[in-house]
Amino acid sequence: MTAKELKAQLRNERLSARDAIPAEKRASKSLAMAEHAGEAVGFALGTIVSGFLPIRSEADLRPLMARFAVRGARLCVPAILDRQTIVFRELAEGAPLVDTGFGTVGPGADAAILDPEIMLVPLSAFDACGHRIGYGAGHYDRAISRLRQKGLHPKLIGIAFDCQEVAHVPAEPHDISLDAILTESGLRFFASWIG
């Protein structure tokens, strides 16, 4: 089995496990994530943090993002421009949300496009070394690569439930590792910048 085939198998298995979590349990697990990371992630006033608004059975980051906003973070969420490109539009309080592609909603095209310094990254599966499997489109890998080409090095925090952990993610050359992973059990660090 190739790395790509194994990733597809792991993606399907872990997303099925995530889908099986009842909605009320997902809500309580999402609140636990906000408790674990709401104060533990260190950043300066005005730091740009990208989150995401939940689709399908993803964790609901709105409570965590609200805590970051109270601490002075400037929030943004992804918008899919085309099959290759996502940008991060500023999420301003009270701004209307529109369809932003791939089943997501977010600020409209008139919102400011920001370069995140900390990214809360959705994923299908992860391992204890900080490797992740995304949803298969490569949007985040390409977005992170574009930021790095601009000389920026966003800190990457994977967002998942415990059931999405696997023993080993087969890493490919284009894959970008996480600095930390946040689940309902806590915040695990793979890099020393957090805190």
Coordinates of C-alpha atoms in Angstrom, one line a residue:
M1 CA 0.0 0.0 0.0
T2 CA 1.4 3.4 -0.9
A3 CA 1.6 6.3 1.6
K4 CA -1.2 8.0 -0.3
E5 CA -3.4 4.9 -0.1
L6 CA -2.6 4.4 3.6
K7 CA -3.4 8.1 4.3
A8 CA -6.8 7.7 2.5
Q9 CA -7.6 4.6 4.6
L10 CA -6.6 6.3 7.9
R11 CA -8.6 9.4 6.9
N12 CA -11.7 7.5 6.3
E13 CA -11.4 5.4 9.5
R14 CA -10.7 8.4 11.7
L15 CA -13.4 10.6 10.2
S16 CA -15.9 7.8 10.7
A17 CA -14.9 7.6 14.3
R18 CA -15.3 11.4 14.6
D19 CA -18.7 11.2 12.9
A20 CA -19.8 8.6 15.5
I21 CA -19.4 11.0 18.4
P22 CA -22.9 12.2 19.4
A23 CA -23.4 16.0 18.9
E24 CA -23.8 16.7 22.6
K25 CA -20.6 14.9 23.4
R26 CA -18.8 16.9 20.6
A27 CA -20.1 20.1 22.2
S28 CA -18.7 19.1 25.6
K29 CA -15.4 18.0 24.1
S30 CA -15.2 21.3 22.3
L31 CA -15.7 23.2 25.5
A32 CA -13.0 21.1 27.1
M33 CA -10.6 22.2 24.3
A34 CA -11.3 25.9 25.1
E35 CA -10.5 25.2 28.8
H36 CA -7.3 23.5 28.0
A37 CA -6.0 26.0 25.5
G38 CA -7.8 29.3 26.3
E39 CA -5.0 30.6 28.5
A40 CA -2.2 28.1 27.8
V41 CA -1.4 29.3 24.2
G42 CA 0.9 32.3 24.6
F43 CA 0.6 35.2 22.2
A44 CA 1.0 39.0 22.2
L45 CA -1.8 41.5 21.9
G46 CA -2.9 41.8 18.2
T47 CA -1.5 38.4 17.2
I48 CA -3.4 37.0 14.2
V49 CA -4.9 33.7 14.9
S50 CA -6.7 31.6 12.3
G51 CA -9.4 29.3 13.4
F52 CA -12.3 27.8 11.6
L53 CA -16.1 27.5 11.9
P54 CA -17.2 23.9 12.3
I55 CA -18.4 21.8 9.4
R56 CA -19.6 18.2 9.6
S57 CA -18.4 16.7 12.8
E58 CA -15.5 19.0 13.5
A59 CA -14.8 20.5 16.9
D60 CA -16.6 23.8 17.5
L61 CA -13.7 26.3 18.1
R62 CA -16.0 29.3 18.6
P63 CA -15.6 29.1 22.5
L64 CA -11.8 28.9 22.2
M65 CA -11.7 31.7 19.5
A66 CA -13.9 33.9 21.8
R67 CA -11.4 33.4 24.6
F68 CA -8.5 34.3 22.3
A69 CA -10.4 37.4 21.1
V70 CA -10.9 38.5 24.8
R71 CA -7.1 38.2 25.2
G72 CA -6.5 40.5 22.2
A73 CA -6.1 38.1 19.3
R74 CA -7.1 39.2 15.9
L75 CA -9.2 36.3 14.4
C76 CA -9.5 35.0 10.9
V77 CA -11.0 32.0 9.2
P78 CA -10.3 30.3 5.9
A79 CA -12.1 31.0 2.6
I80 CA -11.6 28.8 -0.4
L81 CA -10.9 30.8 -3.5
D82 CA -10.4 27.9 -5.9
R83 CA -9.3 24.2 -5.9
Q84 CA -5.8 25.2 -4.9
T85 CA -6.1 28.3 -2.7
I86 CA -7.4 29.3 0.6
V87 CA -7.0 32.7 2.2
F88 CA -7.7 33.8 5.7
R89 CA -10.4 36.5 6.1
E90 CA -10.7 38.6 9.2
L91 CA -13.6 37.5 11.5
A92 CA -14.9 40.7 12.9
E93 CA -17.6 40.7 15.5
G94 CA -21.1 41.2 13.9
A95 CA -19.9 40.8 10.3
P96 CA -22.3 38.7 8.2
L97 CA -21.2 35.2 7.2
V98 CA -21.4 33.9 3.7
D99 CA -20.7 30.6 1.9
T100 CA -16.9 30.4 1.6
G101 CA -16.6 27.0 -0.2
F102 CA -16.2 23.3 0.8
G103 CA -19.3 23.6 3.0
T104 CA -17.8 26.4 5.1
V105 CA -19.1 29.8 6.0
G106 CA -17.1 32.9 6.9
P107 CA -16.7 36.6 6.2
G108 CA -17.4 37.9 2.7
A109 CA -14.9 39.0 0.1
D110 CA -14.9 42.5 1.5
A111 CA -13.2 41.3 4.7
A112 CA -9.5 41.9 5.2
I113 CA -7.2 39.1 4.2
L114 CA -4.7 38.3 7.0
D115 CA -1.5 36.3 7.4
P116 CA -2.0 34.1 10.5
E117 CA 0.8 33.9 13.1
I118 CA -0.9 31.0 14.9
M119 CA -3.1 28.6 12.9
L120 CA -5.7 26.2 14.4
V121 CA -5.6 23.5 11.8
P122 CA -8.4 21.0 11.1
L123 CA -7.4 17.4 10.3
S124 CA -8.6 13.9 9.8
A125 CA -5.9 12.0 11.7
F126 CA -2.7 12.7 13.7
D127 CA 0.1 10.8 15.4
A128 CA 2.2 11.4 18.5
C129 CA 5.0 13.0 16.5
G130 CA 2.9 15.8 15.2
H131 CA 2.2 14.5 11.7
R132 CA -1.3 15.1 10.4
I133 CA -3.5 13.9 7.6
G134 CA -5.8 16.6 6.3
Y135 CA -8.9 16.2 4.3
G136 CA -7.1 15.4 1.1
A137 CA -7.3 18.7 -0.8
G138 CA -3.9 20.0 0.4
H139 CA -5.3 23.5 1.1
Y140 CA -3.5 24.0 4.4
D141 CA -0.2 22.6 3.2
R142 CA -0.2 25.0 0.3
A143 CA -1.3 28.0 2.4
I144 CA 1.4 27.3 5.0
S145 CA 4.0 27.0 2.2
R146 CA 2.9 30.3 0.7
L147 CA 3.2 32.0 4.2
R148 CA 6.7 30.5 4.6
Q149 CA 7.7 31.8 1.1
K150 CA 6.8 35.2 2.4
G151 CA 9.2 34.7 5.3
L152 CA 6.5 33.9 7.8
H153 CA 6.4 30.9 10.1
P154 CA 3.0 30.4 11.6
K155 CA 2.7 28.2 14.7
L156 CA 0.5 25.2 13.9
I157 CA -1.9 23.7 16.4
G158 CA -3.8 20.7 15.1
I159 CA -7.4 20.4 16.2
A160 CA -8.9 16.9 16.7
F161 CA -10.7 14.6 19.0
D162 CA -8.7 11.9 20.8
C163 CA -10.4 9.2 18.6
Q164 CA -8.5 10.7 15.6
E165 CA -5.1 9.7 16.8
V166 CA -3.3 6.9 14.9
A167 CA -0.1 5.0 15.7
H168 CA 1.8 6.5 12.7
V169 CA 1.1 8.9 9.9
P170 CA 3.1 8.1 6.7
A171 CA 4.8 11.5 6.1
E172 CA 5.4 12.6 2.5
P173 CA 7.8 15.4 1.4
H174 CA 5.0 18.0 1.0
D175 CA 3.6 17.4 4.5
I176 CA 4.1 20.0 7.2
S177 CA 4.3 18.9 10.9
L178 CA 2.3 20.4 13.7
D179 CA 3.8 22.4 16.6
A180 CA 1.0 21.1 19.0
I181 CA -2.2 19.1 19.0
L182 CA -5.3 20.1 20.9
T183 CA -7.9 17.5 21.8
E184 CA -10.5 17.2 24.6
S185 CA -7.8 15.6 26.8
G186 CA -5.4 18.6 26.5
L187 CA -2.8 20.5 24.6
R188 CA 0.2 18.4 23.6
F189 CA 3.4 20.2 22.5
F190 CA 5.8 19.2 19.8
A191 CA 7.6 22.5 19.9
S192 CA 8.6 24.8 22.8
W193 CA 7.1 28.1 21.7
I194 CA 3.7 27.7 23.4
G195 CA 3.1 29.1 26.8

